[in-house]
XYZ file of C-alpha atoms in Angstrom:
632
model
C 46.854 41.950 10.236
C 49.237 39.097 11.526
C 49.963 37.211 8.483
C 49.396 33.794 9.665
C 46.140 34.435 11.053
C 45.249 35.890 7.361
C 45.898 32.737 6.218
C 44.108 30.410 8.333
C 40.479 32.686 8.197
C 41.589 32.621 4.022
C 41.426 28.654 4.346
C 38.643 28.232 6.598
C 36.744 30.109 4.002
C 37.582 28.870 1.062
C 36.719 25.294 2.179
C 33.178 26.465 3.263
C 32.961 27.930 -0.309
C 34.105 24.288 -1.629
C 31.628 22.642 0.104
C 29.096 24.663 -1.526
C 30.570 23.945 -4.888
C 30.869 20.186 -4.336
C 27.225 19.879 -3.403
C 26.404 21.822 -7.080
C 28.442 19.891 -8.855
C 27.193 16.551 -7.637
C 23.473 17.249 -8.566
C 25.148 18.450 -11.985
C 27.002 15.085 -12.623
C 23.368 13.332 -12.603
C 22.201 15.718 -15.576
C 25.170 14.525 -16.943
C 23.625 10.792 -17.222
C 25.447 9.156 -14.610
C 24.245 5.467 -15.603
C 24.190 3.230 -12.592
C 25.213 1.563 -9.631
C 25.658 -2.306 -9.249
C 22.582 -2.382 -6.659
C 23.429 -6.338 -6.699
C 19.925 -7.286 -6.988
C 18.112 -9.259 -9.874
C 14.307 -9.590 -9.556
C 12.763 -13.099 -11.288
C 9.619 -15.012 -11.327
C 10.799 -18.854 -10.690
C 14.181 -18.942 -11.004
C 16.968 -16.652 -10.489
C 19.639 -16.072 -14.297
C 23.064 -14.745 -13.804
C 22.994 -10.832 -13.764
C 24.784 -8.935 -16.641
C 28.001 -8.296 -15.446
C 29.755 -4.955 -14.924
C 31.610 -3.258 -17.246
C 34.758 -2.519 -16.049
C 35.595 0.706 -18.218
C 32.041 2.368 -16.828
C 33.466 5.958 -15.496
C 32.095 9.079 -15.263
C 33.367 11.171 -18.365
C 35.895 13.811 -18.178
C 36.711 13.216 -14.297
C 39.456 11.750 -11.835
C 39.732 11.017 -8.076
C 42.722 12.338 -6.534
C 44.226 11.321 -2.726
C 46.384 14.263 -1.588
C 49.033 13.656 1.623
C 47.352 14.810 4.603
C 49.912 17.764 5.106
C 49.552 18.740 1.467
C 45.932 19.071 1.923
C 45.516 22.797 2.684
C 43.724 26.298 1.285
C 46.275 25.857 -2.145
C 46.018 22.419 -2.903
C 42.671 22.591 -4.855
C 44.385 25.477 -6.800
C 47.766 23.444 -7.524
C 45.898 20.281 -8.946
C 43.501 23.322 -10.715
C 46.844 23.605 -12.551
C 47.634 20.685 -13.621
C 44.708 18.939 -15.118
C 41.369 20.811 -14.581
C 38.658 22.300 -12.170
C 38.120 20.334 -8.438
C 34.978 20.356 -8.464
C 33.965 17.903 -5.352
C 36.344 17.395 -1.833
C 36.070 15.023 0.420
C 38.159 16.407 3.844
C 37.637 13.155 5.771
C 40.150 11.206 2.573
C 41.536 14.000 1.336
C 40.672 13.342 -1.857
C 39.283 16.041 -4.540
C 37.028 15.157 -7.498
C 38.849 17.252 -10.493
C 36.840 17.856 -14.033
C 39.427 17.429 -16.562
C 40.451 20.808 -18.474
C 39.273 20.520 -22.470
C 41.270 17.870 -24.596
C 42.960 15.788 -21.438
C 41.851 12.190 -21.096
C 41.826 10.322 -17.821
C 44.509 8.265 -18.786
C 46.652 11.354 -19.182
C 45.524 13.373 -16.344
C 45.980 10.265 -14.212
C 49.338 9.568 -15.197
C 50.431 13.460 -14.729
C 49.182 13.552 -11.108
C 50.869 10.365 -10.427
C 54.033 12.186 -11.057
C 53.053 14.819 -7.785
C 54.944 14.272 -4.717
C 51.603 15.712 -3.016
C 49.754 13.185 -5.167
C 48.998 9.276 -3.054
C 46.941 8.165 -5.673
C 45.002 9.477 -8.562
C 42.015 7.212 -10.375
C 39.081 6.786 -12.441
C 35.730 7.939 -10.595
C 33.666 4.522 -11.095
C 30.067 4.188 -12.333
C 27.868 1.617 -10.567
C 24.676 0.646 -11.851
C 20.797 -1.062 -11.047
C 20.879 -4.284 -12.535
C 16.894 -5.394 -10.938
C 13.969 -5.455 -12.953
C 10.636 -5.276 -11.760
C 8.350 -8.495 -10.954
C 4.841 -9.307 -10.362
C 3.984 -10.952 -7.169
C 3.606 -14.405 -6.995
C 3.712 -15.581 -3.381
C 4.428 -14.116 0.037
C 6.409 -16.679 1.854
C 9.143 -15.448 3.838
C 12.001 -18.743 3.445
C 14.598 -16.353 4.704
C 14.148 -15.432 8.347
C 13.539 -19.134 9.370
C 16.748 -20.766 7.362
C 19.222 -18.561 9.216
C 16.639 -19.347 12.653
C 16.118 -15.435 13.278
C 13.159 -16.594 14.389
C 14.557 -18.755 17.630
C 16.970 -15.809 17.946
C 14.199 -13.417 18.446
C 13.317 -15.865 21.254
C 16.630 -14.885 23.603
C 17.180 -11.592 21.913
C 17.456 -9.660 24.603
C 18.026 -5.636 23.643
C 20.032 -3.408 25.472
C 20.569 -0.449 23.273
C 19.413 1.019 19.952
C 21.323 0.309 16.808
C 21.621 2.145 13.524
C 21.611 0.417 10.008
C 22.837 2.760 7.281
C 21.354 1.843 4.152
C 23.796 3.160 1.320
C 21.478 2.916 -1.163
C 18.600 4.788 -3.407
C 17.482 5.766 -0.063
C 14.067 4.506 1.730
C 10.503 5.071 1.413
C 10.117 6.433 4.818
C 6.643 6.553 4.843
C 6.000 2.651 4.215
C 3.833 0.946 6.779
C 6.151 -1.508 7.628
C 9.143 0.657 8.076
C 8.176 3.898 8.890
C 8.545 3.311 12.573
C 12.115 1.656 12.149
C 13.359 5.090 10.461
C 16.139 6.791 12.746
C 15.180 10.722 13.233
C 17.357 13.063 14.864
C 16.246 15.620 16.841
C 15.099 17.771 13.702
C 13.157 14.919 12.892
C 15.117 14.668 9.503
C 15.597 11.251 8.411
C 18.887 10.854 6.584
C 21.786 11.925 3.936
C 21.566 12.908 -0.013
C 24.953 12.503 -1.520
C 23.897 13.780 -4.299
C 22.516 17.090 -2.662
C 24.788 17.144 0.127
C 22.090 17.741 2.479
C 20.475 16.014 5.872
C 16.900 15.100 4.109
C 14.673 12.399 3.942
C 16.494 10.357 1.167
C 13.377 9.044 -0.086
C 13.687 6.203 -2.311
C 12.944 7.101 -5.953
C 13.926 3.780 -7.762
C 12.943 0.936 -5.181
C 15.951 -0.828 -4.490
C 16.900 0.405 -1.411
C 13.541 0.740 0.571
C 13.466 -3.622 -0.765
C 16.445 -3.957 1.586
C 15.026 -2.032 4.589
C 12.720 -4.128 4.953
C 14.743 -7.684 4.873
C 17.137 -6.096 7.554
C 14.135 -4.617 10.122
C 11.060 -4.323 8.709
C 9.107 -4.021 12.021
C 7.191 -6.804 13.409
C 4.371 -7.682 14.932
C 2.215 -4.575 13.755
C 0.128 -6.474 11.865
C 1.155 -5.912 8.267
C 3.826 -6.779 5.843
C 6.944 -8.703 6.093
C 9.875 -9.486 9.126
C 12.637 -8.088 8.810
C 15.744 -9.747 10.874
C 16.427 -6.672 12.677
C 12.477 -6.149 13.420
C 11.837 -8.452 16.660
C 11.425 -7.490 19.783
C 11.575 -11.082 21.480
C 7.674 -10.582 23.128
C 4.860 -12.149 21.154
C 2.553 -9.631 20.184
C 4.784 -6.472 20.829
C 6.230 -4.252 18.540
C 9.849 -2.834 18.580
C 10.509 0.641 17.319
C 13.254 1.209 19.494
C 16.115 -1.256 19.334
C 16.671 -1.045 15.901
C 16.610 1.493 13.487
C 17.195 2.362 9.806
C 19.421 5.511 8.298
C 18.709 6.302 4.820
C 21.535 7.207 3.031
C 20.815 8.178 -1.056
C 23.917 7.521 -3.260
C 22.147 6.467 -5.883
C 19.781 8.658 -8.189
C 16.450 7.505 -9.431
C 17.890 6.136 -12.248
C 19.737 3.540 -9.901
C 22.919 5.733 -10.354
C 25.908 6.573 -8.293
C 29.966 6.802 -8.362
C 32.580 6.331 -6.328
C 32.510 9.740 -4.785
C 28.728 9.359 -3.695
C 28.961 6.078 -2.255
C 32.228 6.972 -0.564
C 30.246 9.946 0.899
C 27.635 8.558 1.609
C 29.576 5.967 3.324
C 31.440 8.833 5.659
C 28.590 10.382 6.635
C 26.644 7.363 8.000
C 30.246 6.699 9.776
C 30.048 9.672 11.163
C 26.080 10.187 12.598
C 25.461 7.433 14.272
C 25.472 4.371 12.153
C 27.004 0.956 13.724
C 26.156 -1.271 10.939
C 26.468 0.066 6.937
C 24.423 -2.333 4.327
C 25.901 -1.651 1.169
C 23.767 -3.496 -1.230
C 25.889 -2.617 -4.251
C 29.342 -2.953 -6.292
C 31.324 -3.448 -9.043
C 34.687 -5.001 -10.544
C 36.742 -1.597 -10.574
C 38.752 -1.005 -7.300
C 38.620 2.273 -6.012
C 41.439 3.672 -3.701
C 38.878 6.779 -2.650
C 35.806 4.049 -1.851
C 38.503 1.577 -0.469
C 39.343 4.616 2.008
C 35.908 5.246 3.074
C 35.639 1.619 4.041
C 38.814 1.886 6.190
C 36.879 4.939 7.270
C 33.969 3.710 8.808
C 35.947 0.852 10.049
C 38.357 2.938 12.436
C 34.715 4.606 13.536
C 33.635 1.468 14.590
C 31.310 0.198 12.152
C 30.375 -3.013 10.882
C 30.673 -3.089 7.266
C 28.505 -5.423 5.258
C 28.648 -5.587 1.384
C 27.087 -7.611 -1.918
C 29.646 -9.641 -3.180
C 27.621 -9.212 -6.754
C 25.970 -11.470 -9.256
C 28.037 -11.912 -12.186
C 28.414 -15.709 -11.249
C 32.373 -15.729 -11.044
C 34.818 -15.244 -9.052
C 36.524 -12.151 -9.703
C 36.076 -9.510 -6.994
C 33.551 -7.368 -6.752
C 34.209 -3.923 -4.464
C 33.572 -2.486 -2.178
C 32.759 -6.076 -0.849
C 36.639 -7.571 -1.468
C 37.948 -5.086 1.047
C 39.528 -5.839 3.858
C 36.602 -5.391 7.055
C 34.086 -5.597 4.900
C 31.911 -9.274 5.091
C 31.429 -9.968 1.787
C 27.829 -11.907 1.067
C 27.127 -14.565 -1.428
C 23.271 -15.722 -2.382
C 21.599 -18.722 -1.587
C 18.128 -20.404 -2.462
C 15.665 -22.260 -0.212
C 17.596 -25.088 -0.956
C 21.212 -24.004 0.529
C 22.271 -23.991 -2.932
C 24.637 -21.433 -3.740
C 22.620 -19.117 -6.393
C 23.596 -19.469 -9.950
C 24.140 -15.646 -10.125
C 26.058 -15.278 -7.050
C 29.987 -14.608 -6.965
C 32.290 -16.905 -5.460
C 35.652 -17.057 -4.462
C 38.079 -17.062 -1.464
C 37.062 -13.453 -0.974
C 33.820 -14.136 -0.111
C 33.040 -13.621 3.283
C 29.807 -15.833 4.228
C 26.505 -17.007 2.406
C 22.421 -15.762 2.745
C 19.351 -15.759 1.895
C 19.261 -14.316 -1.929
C 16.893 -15.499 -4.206
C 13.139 -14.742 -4.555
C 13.130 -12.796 -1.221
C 9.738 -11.256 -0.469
C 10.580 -7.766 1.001
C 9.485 -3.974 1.252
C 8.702 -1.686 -1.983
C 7.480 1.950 -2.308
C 4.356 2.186 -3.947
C 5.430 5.377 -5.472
C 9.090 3.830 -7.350
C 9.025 4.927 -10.930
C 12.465 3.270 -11.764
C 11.566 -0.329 -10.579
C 8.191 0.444 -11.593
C 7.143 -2.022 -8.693
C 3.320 -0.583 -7.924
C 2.603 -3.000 -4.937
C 4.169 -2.292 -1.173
C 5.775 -5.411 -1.628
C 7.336 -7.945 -4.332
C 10.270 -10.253 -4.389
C 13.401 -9.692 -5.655
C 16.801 -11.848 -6.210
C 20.726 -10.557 -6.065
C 23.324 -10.853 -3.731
C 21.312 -7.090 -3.051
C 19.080 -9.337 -1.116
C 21.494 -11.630 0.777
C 23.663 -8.433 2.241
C 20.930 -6.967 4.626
C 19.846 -10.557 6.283
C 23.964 -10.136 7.144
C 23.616 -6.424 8.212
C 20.204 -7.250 10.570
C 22.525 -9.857 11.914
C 24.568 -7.682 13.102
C 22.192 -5.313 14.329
C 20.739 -7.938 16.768
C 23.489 -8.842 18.303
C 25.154 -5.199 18.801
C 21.542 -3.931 20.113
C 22.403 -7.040 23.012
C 25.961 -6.719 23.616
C 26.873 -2.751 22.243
C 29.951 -3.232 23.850
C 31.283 -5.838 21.610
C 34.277 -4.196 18.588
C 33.058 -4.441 14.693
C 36.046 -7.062 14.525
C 33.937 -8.625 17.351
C 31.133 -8.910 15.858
C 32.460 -9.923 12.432
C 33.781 -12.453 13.965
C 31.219 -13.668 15.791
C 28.947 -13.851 12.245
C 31.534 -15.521 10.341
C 32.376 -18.256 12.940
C 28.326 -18.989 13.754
C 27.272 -19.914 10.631
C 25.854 -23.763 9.209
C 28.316 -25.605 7.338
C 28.176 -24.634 3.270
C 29.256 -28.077 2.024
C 27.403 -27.942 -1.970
C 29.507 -25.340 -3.058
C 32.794 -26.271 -1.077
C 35.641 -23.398 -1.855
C 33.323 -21.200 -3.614
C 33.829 -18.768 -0.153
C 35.981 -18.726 2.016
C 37.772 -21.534 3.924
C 35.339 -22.583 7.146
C 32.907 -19.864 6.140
C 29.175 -21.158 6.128
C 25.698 -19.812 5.578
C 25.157 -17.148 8.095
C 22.821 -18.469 11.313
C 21.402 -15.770 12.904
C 20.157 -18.012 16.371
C 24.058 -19.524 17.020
C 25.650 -15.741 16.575
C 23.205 -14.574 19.074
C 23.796 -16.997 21.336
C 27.660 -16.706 21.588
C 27.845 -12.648 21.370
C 24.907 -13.048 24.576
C 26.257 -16.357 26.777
C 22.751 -18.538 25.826
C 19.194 -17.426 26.739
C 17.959 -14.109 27.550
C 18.090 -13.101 31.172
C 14.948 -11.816 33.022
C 15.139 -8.205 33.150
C 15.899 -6.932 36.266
C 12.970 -4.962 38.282
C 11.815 -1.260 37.829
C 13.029 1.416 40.100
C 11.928 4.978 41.400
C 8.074 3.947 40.801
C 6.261 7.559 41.746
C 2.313 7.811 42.134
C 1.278 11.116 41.259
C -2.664 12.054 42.101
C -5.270 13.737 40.210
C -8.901 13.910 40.281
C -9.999 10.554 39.861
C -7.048 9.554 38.548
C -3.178 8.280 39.593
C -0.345 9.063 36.613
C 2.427 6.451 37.729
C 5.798 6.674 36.391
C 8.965 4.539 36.916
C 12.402 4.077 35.919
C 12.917 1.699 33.066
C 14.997 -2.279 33.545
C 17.462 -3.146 31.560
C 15.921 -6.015 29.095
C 12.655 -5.099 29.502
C 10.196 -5.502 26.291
C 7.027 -4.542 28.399
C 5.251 -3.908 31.685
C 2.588 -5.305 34.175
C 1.334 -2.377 35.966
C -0.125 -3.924 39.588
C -3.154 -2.668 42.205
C -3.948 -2.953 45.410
C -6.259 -0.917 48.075
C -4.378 -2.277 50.701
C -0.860 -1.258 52.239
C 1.707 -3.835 51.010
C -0.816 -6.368 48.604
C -1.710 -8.273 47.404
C -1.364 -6.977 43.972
C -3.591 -7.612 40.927
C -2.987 -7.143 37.407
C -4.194 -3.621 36.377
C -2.356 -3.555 32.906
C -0.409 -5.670 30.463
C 1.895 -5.206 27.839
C 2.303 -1.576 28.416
C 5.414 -0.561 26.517
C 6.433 2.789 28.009
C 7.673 4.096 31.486
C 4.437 5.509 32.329
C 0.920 4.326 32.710
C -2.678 6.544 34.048
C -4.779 4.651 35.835
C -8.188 6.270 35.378
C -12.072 6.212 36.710
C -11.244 6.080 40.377
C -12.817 7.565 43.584
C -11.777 10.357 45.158
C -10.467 10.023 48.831
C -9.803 6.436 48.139
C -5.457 5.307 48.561
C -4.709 2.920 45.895
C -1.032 0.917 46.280
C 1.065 -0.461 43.497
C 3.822 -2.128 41.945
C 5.688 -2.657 38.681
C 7.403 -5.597 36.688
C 9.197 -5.983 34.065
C 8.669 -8.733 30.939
C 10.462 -10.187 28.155
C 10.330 -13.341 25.892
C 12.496 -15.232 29.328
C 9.982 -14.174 31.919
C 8.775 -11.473 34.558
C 11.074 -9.624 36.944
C 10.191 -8.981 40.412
C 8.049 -6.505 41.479
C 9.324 -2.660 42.125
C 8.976 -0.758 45.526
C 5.460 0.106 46.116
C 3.805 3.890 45.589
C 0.728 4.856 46.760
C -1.725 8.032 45.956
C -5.063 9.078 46.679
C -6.985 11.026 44.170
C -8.763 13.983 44.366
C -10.061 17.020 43.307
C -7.956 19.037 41.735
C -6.426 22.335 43.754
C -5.114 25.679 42.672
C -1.305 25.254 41.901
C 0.445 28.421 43.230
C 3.605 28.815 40.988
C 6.848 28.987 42.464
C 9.474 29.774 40.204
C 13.064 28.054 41.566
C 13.984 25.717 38.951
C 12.595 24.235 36.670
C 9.196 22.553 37.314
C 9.097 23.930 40.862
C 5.399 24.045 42.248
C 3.520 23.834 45.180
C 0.353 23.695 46.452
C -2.254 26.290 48.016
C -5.011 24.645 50.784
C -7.849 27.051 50.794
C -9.522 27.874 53.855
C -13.401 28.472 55.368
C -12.697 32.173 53.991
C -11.605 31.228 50.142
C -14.554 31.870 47.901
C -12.778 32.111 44.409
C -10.822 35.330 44.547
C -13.649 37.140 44.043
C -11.972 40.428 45.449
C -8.501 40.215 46.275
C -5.948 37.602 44.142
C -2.363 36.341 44.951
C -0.538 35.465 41.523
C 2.763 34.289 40.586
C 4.573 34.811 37.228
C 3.704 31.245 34.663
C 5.423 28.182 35.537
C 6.586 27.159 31.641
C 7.959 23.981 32.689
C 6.519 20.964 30.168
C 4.862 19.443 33.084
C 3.000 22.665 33.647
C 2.674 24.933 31.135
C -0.632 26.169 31.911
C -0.703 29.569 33.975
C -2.855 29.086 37.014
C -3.095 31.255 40.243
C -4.286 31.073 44.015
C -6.598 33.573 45.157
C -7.521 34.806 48.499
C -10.310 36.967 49.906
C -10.389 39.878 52.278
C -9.270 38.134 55.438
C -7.334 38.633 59.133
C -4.831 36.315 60.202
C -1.863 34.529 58.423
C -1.582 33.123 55.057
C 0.569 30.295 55.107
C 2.450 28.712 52.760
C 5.206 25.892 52.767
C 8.185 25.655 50.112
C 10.160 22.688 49.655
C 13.972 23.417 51.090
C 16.321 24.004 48.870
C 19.848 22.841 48.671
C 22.679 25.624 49.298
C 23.130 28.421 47.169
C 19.472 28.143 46.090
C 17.143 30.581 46.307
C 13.336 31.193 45.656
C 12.091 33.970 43.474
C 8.456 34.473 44.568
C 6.289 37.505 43.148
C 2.698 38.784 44.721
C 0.602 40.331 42.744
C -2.257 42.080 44.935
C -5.824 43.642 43.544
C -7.808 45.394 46.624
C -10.236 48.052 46.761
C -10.828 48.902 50.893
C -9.119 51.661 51.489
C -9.305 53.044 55.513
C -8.032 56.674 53.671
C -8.578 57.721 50.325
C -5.496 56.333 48.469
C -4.304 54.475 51.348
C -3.991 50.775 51.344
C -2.750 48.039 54.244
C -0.493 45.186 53.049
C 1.511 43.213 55.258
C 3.647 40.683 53.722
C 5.833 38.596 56.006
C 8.246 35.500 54.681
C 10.288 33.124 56.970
């Protein structure tokens, strides 16, 4: 065997093996006791205390971080730092950075300081514990303040969507089965929901502690379905129509039920939102101890494109709280109905922009045995609670304008905000209370356009029926589906509010030709009408199958001599195209003359595959039968 090709099968299989063991040893750590994540939320009755603050020397026992150079980072390198201080136990390939268990008798401090000394060493650290700090809190009244300081609703007036945005909560993970955000959950095509750090594993990162399914629902808890809460991200700018398109939430689990994480399963976490689709990241959480491995999974899902929003905690000083002092991240302090800078809140130059924090009425699981909640929702208070106002932001104006950069859209948050004069210098210079309405307005150039009219309208028959179908207009939030029974209108309203691409118009007579036309709608107004279809309905025919391509079918006329294929049948092998799945067949009866039948040309290098299947008994001759089969 050629040497070098030994070696690179040897690596590519040891590194599946690794990620095998990393997933193990994760849902190890949390038998471990893993105590907490700063979740930067703080749940009162009246008025909001300063949180306990974070404990600095809160690491996981007995483990270290350790950044490798990118061209140290291959098959041996897990065995070389094996050597020197203990077991890896956890890699992340994206940092290159291993999570080592420290060998019997070494201390962090030790095993830190002898990795430092590697040349294939960049950094070596502490792998920091984050914890819960919200308690749970009867309901006491259920009015949103939040959406209407930062005027998300007059944004919701001009939003005008273009494409569908991802929020990544990096969290406990959401309930997805809440009635106010079950809807707003991004599925892939598996239908699986979202990302365990602690497993490793695509699941449903259900929320087992309450924190994180509370910030779902202040950044897009859908509206307009008749329940619940708004979330900022939730609109769809049309009064009395309900978005589950635009927006939608990723459930990301780095924290255990216990309210639990570490630097490794946030900074996972955080990479594999990054990498599946999310263009915001709400990171509702924090702490005082820097971390070069979580700082790198910011930088991460920066380069990737994301916008990175973080807590910017609630020990009510000013001393940095991470991830939300790194660079590209906006950092969120808490306010009260009052614009008054919450007494919990951090402060400093650091500090990115101000929200919404305190008392904020939001989203619970019913089923949360850490918070303990036992209502769908409640109120809670934190900086938790400020962060995904700031990431529903960003949604909205990235679902308008997706080709705007993150640094676009930070930019476009931070410089569109009211004027934070109470607390002057306690964020950053110019920086303001976040308003939702002015960031919307410069990222879209003012009001919302009218959307622009529906194309390739198509009026299919049936029996006593028309399915219409039509291609969809950019800014459209519904459709007014149009009748007439005479060639070229006038049209009148046959449906409102119809929020899909399709539409059956039902209960009509057979024979009759019935003409219509499409527009579009949203909250600025009603595009023109779309090119005209017509159909006439009738009763249905036999489809004879013709197998081209895929959904190719025609239809069979039957004439004075058809009587249901009592006695002779012509078949053709099932048509298993969606559209028509169920086999049918044309049948013909003992006859004279030609049986006709016209296929649609096809383009060149086509070709038709057609199969007859015949069932006779007259024979002229005993065992002799007369077929002939002629095609042009």
């Amino acid at each position: 065997m050629n040497p070098s090709r030994f070696r690179l099968s040897l690596r590519h299989q040891y590194k599946n093996l690794f990620h095998g063991i990393q997933n193990v040893c994760l849902t190890v750590s949390l038998v471990l006791g893993i105590t907490g994540i700063a979740l930067h939320s703080n749940s009162q009755t009246l008025r909001p205390t300063p949180a306990p603050s974070i404990e600095v020397s809160a690491v996981v026992p007995n483990e270290v971080l350790v950044g490798v150079r990118a061209d140290q980072d291959d098959a041996q390198e897990a065995y070389r730092l094996n050597a020197a201080v203990g077991v890896a136990v956890g890699w992340q390939p994206e940092l290159h950075t291993y999570r080592i268990q420290l060998q019997p008798g070494m201390t962090i401090r030790a095993a830190i300081a002898r990795l430092r000394q590697r040349g294939d060493v960049v950094f070596a650290e502490p792998n920091h514990i984050y914890h819960v700090q919200s308690t749970p809190n009867n309901l006491s009244y259920g009015n949103q303040w939040g959406p209407p300081k930062v005027q998300a609703n007059l944004a919701w007036d001009i939003w005008n969507p273009s494409a569908t945005i991802v929020i990544a909560i990096v969290d406990t993970g959401i309930d997805n089965t809440h009635p106010a955000l079950t809807n707003k959950i991004y599925r892939d095509a598996l239908g699986i929901v979202g990302y365990n750090a602690f497993t490793g594993l695509r699941d449903n990162a259900s929320d087992d502690y309450g924190h994180g399914t509370h910030c779902a629902g202040i950044a897009a808890a859908q509206i307009n379905n008749g329940i619940g809460v708004a979330g900022i991200a939730g609109w769809t700018g049309q009064a009395g129509v309900s978005d589950t398109t635009y927006t939608k939430l990723m459930p990301v689990k780095v924290l255990d039920g216990t309210g639990s994480g570490s630097d490794s399963s946030v900074a996972n976490g955080i990479i594999w939102a990054a990498n599946n689709g999310a263009r915001v990241i709400s990171l509702s959480l924090g702490g005082t101890g820097s971390s070069t491995t979580l700082g790198n999974a910011v930088s991460y899902a920066w380069t990737k494109g994301c916008v990175v929003v973080a807590a910017a905690g609630n020990s009510g000083g000013s001393t940095p709280s991470y991830p939300g002092a790194y660079p590209n991240v906006i950092s969120v302090a808490a306010t009260d109905s009052n614009d008054q800078l919450a007494s919990f809140s951090n402060y400093g130059s650091w500090v990115t922009v101000a929200a919404p924090g305190v008392n904020i009425y939001s989203t619970v699981p019913t089923y949360a045995a850490g918070g303990n909640f036992g209502l769908n929702y409640n109120y809670l208070s934190g900086t938790s609670m400020a962060t995904p106002h700031v990431a529903g932001e960003a949604a909205l104006i990235l679902a308008q304008n997706p080709a705007l950069t993150n640094s676009q859209v930070s930019s476009l948050i931070t410089s569109n905000v009211d004027p934070y004069t109470p607390y002057s210098g306690s964020i950053a210079p110019g920086a303001g209370r976040i308003n939702v309405y002015r960031a919307l307005k410069a990222a879209g150039g003012g009001a919302a356009k009218i959307p622009t009219a529906p194309t390739s309208l198509v009026a299919t028959p049936g029996n006593t029926q028309i399915n219409l179908g039509w291609s969809g207009s950019a800014g459209a939030v519904t459709y007014n589906v149009k009748r007439s029974l005479v060639n070229g209108g006038p049209y009148l309203l046959l449906a409102s509010g119809v929020t899909t691409a399709t539409y059956t118009d039902i209960g009509l007579t057979n024979g009759t030709t019935y003409y219509y036309v499409v527009s579009a709608v949203n909250a600025t107004g009603e595009s023109p009408n779309s090119a005209q279809a017509s159909a006439t309905p009738a009763p249905q025919t036999t489809v004879y199958k013709i197998q081209s391509g895929p959904g190719v079918i025609g239809t069979f006329n039957p004439d004075a001599y058809f009587n249901g294929g009592s006695l002779y049948s012509v078949s053709q092998a099932i048509d298993t195209s969606a559209a028509n799945a169920a086999p049918m067949a044309v049948y013909q009866t003992q006859r004279f003359g030609n049986f006709a039948y016209n296929m649609p040309a096809l383009s060149a290098g086509a070709s038709y595959t057609v199969r007859l299947h015949f069932a006779e008994s007259y024979f002229t001759i005993a065992g002799q039968r007369y077929f002939n089969v002629a095609i042009n």
